[in-house]
CSV table of C-alpha atoms and ligand atoms in Angstrom, one decimal:
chain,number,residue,atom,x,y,z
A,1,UNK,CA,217.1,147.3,30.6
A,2,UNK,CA,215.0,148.0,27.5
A,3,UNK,CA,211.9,146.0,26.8
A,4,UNK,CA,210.1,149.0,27.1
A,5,UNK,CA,206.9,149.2,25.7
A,6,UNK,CA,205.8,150.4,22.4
A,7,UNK,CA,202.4,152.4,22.9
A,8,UNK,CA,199.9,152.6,20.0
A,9,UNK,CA,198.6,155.9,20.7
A,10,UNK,CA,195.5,156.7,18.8
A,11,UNK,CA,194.2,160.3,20.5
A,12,UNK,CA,197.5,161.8,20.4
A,13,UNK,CA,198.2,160.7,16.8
A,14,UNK,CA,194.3,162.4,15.8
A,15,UNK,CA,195.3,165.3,17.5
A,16,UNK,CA,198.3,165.5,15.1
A,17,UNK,CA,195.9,164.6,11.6
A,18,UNK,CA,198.2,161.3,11.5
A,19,UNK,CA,197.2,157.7,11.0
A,20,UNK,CA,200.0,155.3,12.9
A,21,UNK,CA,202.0,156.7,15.6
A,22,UNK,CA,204.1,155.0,18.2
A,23,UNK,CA,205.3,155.8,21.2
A,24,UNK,CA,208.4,154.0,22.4
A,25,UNK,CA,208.6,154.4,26.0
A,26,UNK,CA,211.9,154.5,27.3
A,27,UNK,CA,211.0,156.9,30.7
A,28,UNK,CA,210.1,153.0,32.0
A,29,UNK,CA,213.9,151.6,32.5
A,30,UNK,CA,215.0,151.0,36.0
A,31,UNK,CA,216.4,154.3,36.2
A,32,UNK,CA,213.8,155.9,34.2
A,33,UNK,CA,215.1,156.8,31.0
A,34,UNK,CA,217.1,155.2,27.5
A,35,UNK,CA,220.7,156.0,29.0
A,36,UNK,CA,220.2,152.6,31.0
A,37,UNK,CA,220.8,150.3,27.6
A,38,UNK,CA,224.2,152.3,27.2
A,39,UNK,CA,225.1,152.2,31.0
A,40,UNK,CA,224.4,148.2,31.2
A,41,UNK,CA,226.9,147.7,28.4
A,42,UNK,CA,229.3,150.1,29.9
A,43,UNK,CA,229.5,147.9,33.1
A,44,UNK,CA,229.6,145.1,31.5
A,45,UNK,CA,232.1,146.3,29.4
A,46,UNK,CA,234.3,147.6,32.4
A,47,UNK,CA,234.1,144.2,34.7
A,48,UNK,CA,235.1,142.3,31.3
A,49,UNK,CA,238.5,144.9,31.5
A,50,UNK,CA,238.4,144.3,35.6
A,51,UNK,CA,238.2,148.4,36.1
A,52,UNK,CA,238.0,149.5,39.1
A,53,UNK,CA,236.0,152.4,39.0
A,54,UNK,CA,233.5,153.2,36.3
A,55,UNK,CA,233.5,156.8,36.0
A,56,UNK,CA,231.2,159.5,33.8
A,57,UNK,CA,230.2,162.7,33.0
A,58,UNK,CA,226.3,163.2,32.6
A,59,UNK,CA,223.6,166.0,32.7
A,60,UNK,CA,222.0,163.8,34.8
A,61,UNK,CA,220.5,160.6,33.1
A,62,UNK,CA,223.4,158.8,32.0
A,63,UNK,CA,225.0,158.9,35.6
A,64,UNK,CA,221.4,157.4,37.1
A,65,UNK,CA,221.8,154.9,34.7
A,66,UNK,CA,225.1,154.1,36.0
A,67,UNK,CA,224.5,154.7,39.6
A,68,UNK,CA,221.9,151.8,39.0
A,69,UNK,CA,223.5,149.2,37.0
A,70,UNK,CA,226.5,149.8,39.0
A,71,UNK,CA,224.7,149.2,42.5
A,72,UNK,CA,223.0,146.1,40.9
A,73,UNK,CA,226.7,144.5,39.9
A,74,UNK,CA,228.8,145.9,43.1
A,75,UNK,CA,230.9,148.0,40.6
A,76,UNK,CA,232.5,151.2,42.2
A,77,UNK,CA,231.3,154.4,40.2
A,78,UNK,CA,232.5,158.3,40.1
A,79,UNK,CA,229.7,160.7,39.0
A,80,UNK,CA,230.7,164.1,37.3
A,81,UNK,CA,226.8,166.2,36.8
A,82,UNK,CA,226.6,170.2,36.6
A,83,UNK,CA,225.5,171.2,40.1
A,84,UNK,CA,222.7,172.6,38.4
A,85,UNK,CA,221.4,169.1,37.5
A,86,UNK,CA,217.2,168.1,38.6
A,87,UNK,CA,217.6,167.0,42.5
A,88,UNK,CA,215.4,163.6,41.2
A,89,UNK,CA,218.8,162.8,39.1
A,90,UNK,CA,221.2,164.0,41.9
A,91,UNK,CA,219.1,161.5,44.7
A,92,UNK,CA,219.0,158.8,42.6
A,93,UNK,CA,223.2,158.9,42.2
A,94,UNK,CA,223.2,159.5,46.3
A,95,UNK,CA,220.9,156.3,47.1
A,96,UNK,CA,222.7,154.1,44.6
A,97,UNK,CA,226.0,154.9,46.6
A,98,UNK,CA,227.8,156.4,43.8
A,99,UNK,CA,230.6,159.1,44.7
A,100,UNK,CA,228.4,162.1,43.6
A,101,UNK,CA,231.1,164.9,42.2
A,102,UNK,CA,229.0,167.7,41.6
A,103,UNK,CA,230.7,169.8,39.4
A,104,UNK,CA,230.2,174.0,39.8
A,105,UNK,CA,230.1,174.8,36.0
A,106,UNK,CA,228.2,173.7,32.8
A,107,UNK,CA,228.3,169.7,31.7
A,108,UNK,CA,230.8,170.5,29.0
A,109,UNK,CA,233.5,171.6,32.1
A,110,UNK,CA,232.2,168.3,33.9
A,111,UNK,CA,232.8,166.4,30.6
A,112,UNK,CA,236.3,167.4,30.6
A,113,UNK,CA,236.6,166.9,34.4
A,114,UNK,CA,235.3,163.7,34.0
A,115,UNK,CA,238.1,163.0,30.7
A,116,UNK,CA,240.8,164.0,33.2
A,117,UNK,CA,240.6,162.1,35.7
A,118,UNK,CA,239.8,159.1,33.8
A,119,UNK,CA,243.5,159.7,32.6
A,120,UNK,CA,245.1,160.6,36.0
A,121,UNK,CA,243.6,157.8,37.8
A,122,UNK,CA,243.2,154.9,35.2
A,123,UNK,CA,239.4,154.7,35.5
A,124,UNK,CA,237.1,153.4,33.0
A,125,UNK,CA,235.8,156.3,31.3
A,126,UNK,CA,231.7,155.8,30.1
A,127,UNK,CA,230.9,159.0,28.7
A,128,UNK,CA,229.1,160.0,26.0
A,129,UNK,CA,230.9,160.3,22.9
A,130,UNK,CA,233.8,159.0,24.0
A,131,UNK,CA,232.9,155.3,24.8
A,132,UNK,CA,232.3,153.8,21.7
A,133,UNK,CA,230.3,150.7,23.2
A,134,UNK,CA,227.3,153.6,24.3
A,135,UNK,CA,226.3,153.3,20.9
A,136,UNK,CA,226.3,149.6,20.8
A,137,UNK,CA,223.2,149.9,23.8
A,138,UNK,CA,221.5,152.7,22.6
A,139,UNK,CA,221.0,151.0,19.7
A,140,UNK,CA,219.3,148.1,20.9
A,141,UNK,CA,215.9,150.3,21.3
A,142,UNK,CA,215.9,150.0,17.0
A,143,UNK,CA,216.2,146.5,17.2
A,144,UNK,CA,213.1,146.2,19.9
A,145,UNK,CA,211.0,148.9,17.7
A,146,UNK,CA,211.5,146.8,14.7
A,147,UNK,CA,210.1,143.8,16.5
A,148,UNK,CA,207.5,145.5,18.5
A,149,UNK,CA,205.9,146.9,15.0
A,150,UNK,CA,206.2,144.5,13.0
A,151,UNK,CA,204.0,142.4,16.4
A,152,UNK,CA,201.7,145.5,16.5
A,153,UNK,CA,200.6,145.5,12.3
A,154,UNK,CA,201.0,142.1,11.6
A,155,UNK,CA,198.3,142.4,9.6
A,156,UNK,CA,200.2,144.5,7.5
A,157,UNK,CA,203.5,142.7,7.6
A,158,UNK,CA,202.5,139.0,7.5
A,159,UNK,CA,205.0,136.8,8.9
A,160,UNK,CA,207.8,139.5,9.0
A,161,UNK,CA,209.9,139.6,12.2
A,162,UNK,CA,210.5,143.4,11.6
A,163,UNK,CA,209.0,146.2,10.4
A,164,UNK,CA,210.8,150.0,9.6
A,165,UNK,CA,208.6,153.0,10.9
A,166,UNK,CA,208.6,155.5,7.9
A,167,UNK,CA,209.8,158.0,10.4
A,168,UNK,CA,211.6,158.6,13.9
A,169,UNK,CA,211.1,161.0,16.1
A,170,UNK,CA,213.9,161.6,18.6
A,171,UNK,CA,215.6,164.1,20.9
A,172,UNK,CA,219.0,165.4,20.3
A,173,UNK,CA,221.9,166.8,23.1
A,174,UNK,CA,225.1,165.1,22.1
A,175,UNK,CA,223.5,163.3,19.6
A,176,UNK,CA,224.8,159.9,20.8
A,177,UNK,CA,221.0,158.4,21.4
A,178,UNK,CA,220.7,159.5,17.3
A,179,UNK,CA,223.4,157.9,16.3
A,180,UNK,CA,222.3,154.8,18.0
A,181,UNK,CA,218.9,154.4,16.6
A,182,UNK,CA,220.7,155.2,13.1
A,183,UNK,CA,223.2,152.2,13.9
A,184,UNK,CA,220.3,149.9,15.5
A,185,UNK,CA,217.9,150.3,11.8
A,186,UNK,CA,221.8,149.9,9.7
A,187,UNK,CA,222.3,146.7,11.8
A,188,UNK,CA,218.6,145.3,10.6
A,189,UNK,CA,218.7,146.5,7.5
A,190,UNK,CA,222.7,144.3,6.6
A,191,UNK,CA,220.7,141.5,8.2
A,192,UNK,CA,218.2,141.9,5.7
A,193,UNK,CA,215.7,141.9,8.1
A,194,UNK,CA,214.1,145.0,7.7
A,195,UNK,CA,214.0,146.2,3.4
A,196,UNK,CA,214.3,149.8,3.9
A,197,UNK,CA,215.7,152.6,6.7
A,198,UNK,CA,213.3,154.4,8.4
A,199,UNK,CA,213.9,158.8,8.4
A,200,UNK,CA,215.4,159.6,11.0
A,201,UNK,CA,214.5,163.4,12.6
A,202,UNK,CA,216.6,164.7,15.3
A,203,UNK,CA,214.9,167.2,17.8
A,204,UNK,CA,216.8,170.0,19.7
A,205,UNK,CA,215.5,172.9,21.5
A,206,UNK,CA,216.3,176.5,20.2
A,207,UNK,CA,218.5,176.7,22.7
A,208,UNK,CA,220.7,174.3,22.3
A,209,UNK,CA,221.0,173.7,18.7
A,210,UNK,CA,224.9,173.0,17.9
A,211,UNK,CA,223.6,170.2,15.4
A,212,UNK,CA,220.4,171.7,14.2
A,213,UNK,CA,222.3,174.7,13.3
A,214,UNK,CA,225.3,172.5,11.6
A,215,UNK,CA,222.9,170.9,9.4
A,216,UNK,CA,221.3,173.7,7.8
A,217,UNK,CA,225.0,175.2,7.2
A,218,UNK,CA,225.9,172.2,5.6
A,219,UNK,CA,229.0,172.3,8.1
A,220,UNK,CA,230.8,168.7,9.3
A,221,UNK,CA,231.9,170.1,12.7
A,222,UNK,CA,229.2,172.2,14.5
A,223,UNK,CA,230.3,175.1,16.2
A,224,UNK,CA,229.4,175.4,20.1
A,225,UNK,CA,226.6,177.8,21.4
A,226,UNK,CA,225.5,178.2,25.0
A,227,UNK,CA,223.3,176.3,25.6
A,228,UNK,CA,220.2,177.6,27.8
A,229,UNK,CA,217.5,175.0,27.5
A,230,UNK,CA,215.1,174.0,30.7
A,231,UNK,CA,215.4,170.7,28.8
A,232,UNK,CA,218.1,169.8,30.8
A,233,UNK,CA,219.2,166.8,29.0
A,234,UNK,CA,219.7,168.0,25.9
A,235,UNK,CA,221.2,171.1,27.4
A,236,UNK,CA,225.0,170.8,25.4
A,237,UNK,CA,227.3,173.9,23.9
A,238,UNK,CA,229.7,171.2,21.8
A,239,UNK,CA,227.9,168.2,21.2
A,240,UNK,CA,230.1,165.1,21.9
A,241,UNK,CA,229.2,162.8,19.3
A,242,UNK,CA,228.3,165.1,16.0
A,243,UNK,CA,229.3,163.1,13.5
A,244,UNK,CA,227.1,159.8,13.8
A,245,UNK,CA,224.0,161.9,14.6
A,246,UNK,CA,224.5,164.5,11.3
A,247,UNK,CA,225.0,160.8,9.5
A,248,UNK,CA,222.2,159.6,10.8
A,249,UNK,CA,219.9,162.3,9.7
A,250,UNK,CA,221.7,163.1,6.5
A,251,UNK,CA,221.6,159.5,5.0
A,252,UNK,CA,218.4,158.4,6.0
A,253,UNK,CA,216.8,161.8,4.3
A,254,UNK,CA,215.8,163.0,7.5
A,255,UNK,CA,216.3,166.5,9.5
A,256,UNK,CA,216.9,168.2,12.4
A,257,UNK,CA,214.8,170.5,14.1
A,258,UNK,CA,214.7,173.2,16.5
A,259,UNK,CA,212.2,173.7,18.9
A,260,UNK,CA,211.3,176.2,21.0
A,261,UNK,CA,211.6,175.6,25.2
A,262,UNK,CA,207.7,176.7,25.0
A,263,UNK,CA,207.1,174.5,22.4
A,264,UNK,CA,208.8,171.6,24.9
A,265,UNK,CA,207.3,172.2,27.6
A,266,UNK,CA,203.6,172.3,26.2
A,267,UNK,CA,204.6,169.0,24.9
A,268,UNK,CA,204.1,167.0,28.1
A,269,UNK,CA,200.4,167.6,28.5
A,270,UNK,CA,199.6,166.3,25.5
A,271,UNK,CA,202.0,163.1,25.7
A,272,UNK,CA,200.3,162.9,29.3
A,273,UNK,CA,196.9,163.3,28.7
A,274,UNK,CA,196.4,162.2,25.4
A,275,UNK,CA,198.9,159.5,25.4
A,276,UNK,CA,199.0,158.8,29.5
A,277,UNK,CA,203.2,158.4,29.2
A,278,UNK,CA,204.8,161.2,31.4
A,279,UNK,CA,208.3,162.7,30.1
A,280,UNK,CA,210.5,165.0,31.6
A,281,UNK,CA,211.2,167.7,28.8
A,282,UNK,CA,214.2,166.2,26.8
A,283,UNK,CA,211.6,163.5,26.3
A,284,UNK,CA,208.6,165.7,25.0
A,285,UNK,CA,211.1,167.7,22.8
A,286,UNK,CA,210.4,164.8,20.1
A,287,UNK,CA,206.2,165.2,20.3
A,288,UNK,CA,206.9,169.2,20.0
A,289,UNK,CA,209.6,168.1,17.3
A,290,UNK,CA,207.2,165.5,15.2
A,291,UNK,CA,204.3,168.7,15.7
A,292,UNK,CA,206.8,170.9,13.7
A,293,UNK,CA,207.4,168.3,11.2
A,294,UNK,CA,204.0,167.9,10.6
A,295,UNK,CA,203.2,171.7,9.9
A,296,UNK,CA,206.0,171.7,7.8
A,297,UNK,CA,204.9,168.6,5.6
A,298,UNK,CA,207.8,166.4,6.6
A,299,UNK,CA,205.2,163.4,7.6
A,300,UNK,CA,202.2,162.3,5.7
A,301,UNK,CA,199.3,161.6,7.7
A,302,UNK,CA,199.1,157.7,6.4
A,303,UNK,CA,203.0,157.2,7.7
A,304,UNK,CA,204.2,155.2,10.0
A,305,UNK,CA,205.9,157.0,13.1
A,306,UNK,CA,207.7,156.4,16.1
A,307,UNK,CA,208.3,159.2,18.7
A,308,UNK,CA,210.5,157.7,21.3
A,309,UNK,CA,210.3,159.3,25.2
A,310,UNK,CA,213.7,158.9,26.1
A,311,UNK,CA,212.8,159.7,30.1
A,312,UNK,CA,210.3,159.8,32.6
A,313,UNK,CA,208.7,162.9,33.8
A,314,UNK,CA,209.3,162.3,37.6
A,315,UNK,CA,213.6,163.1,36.7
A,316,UNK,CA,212.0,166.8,36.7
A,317,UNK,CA,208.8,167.8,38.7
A,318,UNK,CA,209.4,171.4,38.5
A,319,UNK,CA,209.1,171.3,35.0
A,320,UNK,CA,206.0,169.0,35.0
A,321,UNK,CA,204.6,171.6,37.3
A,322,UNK,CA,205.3,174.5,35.3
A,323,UNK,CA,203.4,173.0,32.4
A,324,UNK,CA,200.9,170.9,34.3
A,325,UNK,CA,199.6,174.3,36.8
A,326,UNK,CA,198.5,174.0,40.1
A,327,UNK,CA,196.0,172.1,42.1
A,328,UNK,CA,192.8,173.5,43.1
A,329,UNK,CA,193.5,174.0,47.1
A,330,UNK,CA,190.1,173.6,48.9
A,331,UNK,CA,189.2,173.5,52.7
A,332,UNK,CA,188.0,169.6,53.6
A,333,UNK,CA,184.2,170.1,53.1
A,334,UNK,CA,182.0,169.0,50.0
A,335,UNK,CA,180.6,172.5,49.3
A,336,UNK,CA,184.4,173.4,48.4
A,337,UNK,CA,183.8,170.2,46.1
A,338,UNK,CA,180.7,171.9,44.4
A,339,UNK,CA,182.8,175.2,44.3
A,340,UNK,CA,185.7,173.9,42.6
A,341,UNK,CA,183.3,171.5,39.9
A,342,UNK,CA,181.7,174.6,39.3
A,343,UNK,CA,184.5,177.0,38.7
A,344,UNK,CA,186.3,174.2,36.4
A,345,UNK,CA,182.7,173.6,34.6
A,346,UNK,CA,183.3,173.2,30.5
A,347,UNK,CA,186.8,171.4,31.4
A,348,UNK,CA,186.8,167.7,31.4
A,349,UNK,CA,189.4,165.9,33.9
A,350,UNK,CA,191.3,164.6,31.1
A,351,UNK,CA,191.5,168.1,29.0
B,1,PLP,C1,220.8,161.9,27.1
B,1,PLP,C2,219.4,162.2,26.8
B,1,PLP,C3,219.0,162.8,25.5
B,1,PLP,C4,219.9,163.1,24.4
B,1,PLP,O1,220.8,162.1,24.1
B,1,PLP,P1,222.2,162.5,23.4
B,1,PLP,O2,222.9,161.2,23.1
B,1,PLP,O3,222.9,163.4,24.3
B,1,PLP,O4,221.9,163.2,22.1
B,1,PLP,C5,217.6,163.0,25.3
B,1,PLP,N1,216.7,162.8,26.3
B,1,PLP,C6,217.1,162.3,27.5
B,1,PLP,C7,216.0,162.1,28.5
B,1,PLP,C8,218.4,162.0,27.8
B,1,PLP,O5,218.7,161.6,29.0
C-alpha cells in the first residue's frame, strides 16, 4: 500500500497559469485507490484483536480495499455497498471472496446496517468515521508527499528530508481522507520535520456538499443533504467524520469547495491527457476543485501544489466514457483510415 508516485506535471499545471503542481497518485494501490492505506491498518488492526470477521460499510472503494488486503492475509470480511455502487467496485469484492451484502438503499442505510451488525455479531467494525485507526493510514500519503517533494526540489530544499506543499488539493465525501492528510502534515510538523502546514482545500461536488455548506455557515455539525453526485465516492447525505475534516480546513487557512458534477466530470480529460493519470470522478473532483481555486485567487501561480487522485479511472468506465466520447467505428479497410484522419483533421490525438 502507498508508495504511490508523486507526478511532476508540467502541461497540466500551464494549462492552470501555475508554476509547481503535483500529482499524488493514489488510483495506483493494489485495489486502485487511497482507501488501501486505511484498509491495511484495519486488518492489521483486527488480527492484532484476533476478530473474526472484518466487516464495513463503503460506497465502494473502502470495501475493495478490504476485499484485497483481507484476501492477501486469509482474514474473513463482510461487505455492506449501496446496490447502486460501479460493477468494477462490486467484482473486485466478488473475486477477492468477500461476503458481498449489497444493500438496496443509499450508503448512509448501509453505514448503519453495517454499525448493527457489527454490534449483533461482535465483528470488527472498519468503517469510516467510526474506526479511529482509518485516520492513522490515510495519513501516511502526507508523510510520503513530504518526502517525495522535498526528493523532487532538492534544489530548493537542500538537505531537507521534507518539504510542505503550499497547498492541497483533495476530494471530500465523509471527510475522513481530509482529516488524514491534515493529521499526516500535524504529525511532520511536532517532529519538526517540516517548518510550516501546508493549506489544506477540501473538494465536494454540488451535490453532495454537507461540509462545503457547513463551512460557509460557520456551523460545527453539518446538516445532511441528499446527496446526488455521479461521483460516487463522495456521494454522502451526513458525512461520517465532520469534525477532523472542518479542522483540517479551518486551521490550516484553507476552504472547501463545491463543484459542479459537470465541472467533475470534464476534469478527467485534462488529468488524462495532459497529465496521463486516469481517475474515476471522486478523484478528478480535486483538479475541477484546484481550477476553481485558481479563478477565485485562492493559489498563486509561483505556489507549490499538490492535487492528490484518490482512485483510478477503471473503478468507473461509464463515467470515463461519458466524458472521454466514443470511438470512431470504421469498417477494416485503410480508406475508412483516410476517412476518419480526415474528418478529425485540426484535432491532435492527444487534444
Ligand atoms: C473515499 C473516497 C473519497 C472521499 O474520502 P472521505 O474520507 O469519504 O472524505 C474520495 N475519493 C475516492 C476515490 C474515495 O474512494
Amino acid at each position: 500500500m502507498g508508495d504511490t508516485p508523486l507526478l511532476a506535471v508540467p502541461r497540466l499545471a500551464d494549462s492552470l497559469g501555475l508554476r509547481h503542481l503535483f500529482i499524488k497518485d493514489d488510483g495506483r494501490n493494489p485495489s486502485a485507490s487511497l482507501k488501501d492505506r486505511a484498509s491495511a491498518i484495519a486488518v492489521a488492526r483486527a488480527r492484532e484483536q484476533g476478530a473474526a470477521v472484518v466487516a464495513t460499510a463503503s460506497t465502494g472503494n473502502a470495501a475493495a480495499a478490504l476485499a484485497v488486503l483481507s484476501a492477501a492475509a486469509g482474514q474473513p470480511n463482510v461487505i455492506f455497498v449501496p446496490k447502486a455502487a460501479p460493477p468494477a467496485k462490486i467484482a473486485q469484492l466478488l473475486v477477492h471472496g468477500s461476503l458481498v451484502l449489497a444493500v438496496d438503499g443509499s450508503y448512509d442505510q448501509a453505514y448503519d446496517l453495517c454499525l448493527a451488525a457489527c454490534r449483533e455479531f461482535g465483528w470488527y467494525n472498519r468503517s469510516t468515521g467510526y474506526n479511529p485507526y482509518m485516520t492513522e493510514g490515510k495519513k501516511t500519503v502526507s508523510l510520503e508527499i513530504g518526502a517525495q517533494l522535498a526528493q523532487a526540489q532538492t534544489d530548493l530544499a537542500g538537505p531537507a528530508p521534507f518539504l510542505a506543499p503550499d497547498a492541497v488539493f483533495v476530494s471530500v465525501g465523509d471527510g475522513c481522507i481530509l482529516g488524514g492528510v491534515h493529521k499526516g502534515f500535524q504529525d511532520l510538523l511536532a517532529l519538526g520535520w517540516i517548518d510550516r502546514m501546508p493549506r489544506l482545500y477540501g473538494v465536494q461536488s454540488t451535490r453532495s456538499a454537507a461540509l462545503y455548506n457547513a463551512w460557509r455557515a460557520g456551523r460545527e455539525v453539518p446538516a445532511p443533504v441528499e446527496a446526488t453526485t455521479r461521483a460516487d465516492s463522495i456521494s454522502v447525505d451526513a458525512p461520517r467524520d465532520p469534525f477532523k475534516a472542518l479542522r483540517a480546513v479551518r486551521e490550516t487557512g484553507g476552504a472547501f469547495l463545491a463543484v459542479p458534477d459537470e465541472a467533475i466530470l470534464a476534469a478527467i480529460l485534462p488529468l488524462a491527457r495532459l497529465a496521463g493519470v486516469f481517475a474515476e470522478p471522486a478523484g478528478a473532483a480535486a483538479l475541477a476543485g484546484l481550477a476553481q481555486a485558481v479563478e477565485q485567487g485562492l493559489v498563486r501561480p509561483d505556489e507549490t501544489v499538490v492535487v492528490i487522485n484518490t482512485g483510478s479511472g477503471l473503478k468507473d468506465v461509464g463515467a470515463a466514457m461519458e466524458a472521454g466520447g466514443a470511438p470512431v467505428v470504421i469498417p477494416p479497410t485503410l480508406e475508412a483510415v483516410r476517412k476518419a484522419l480526415a474528418d478529425s483533421s485540426g484535432r491532435r490525438p492527444q487534444d
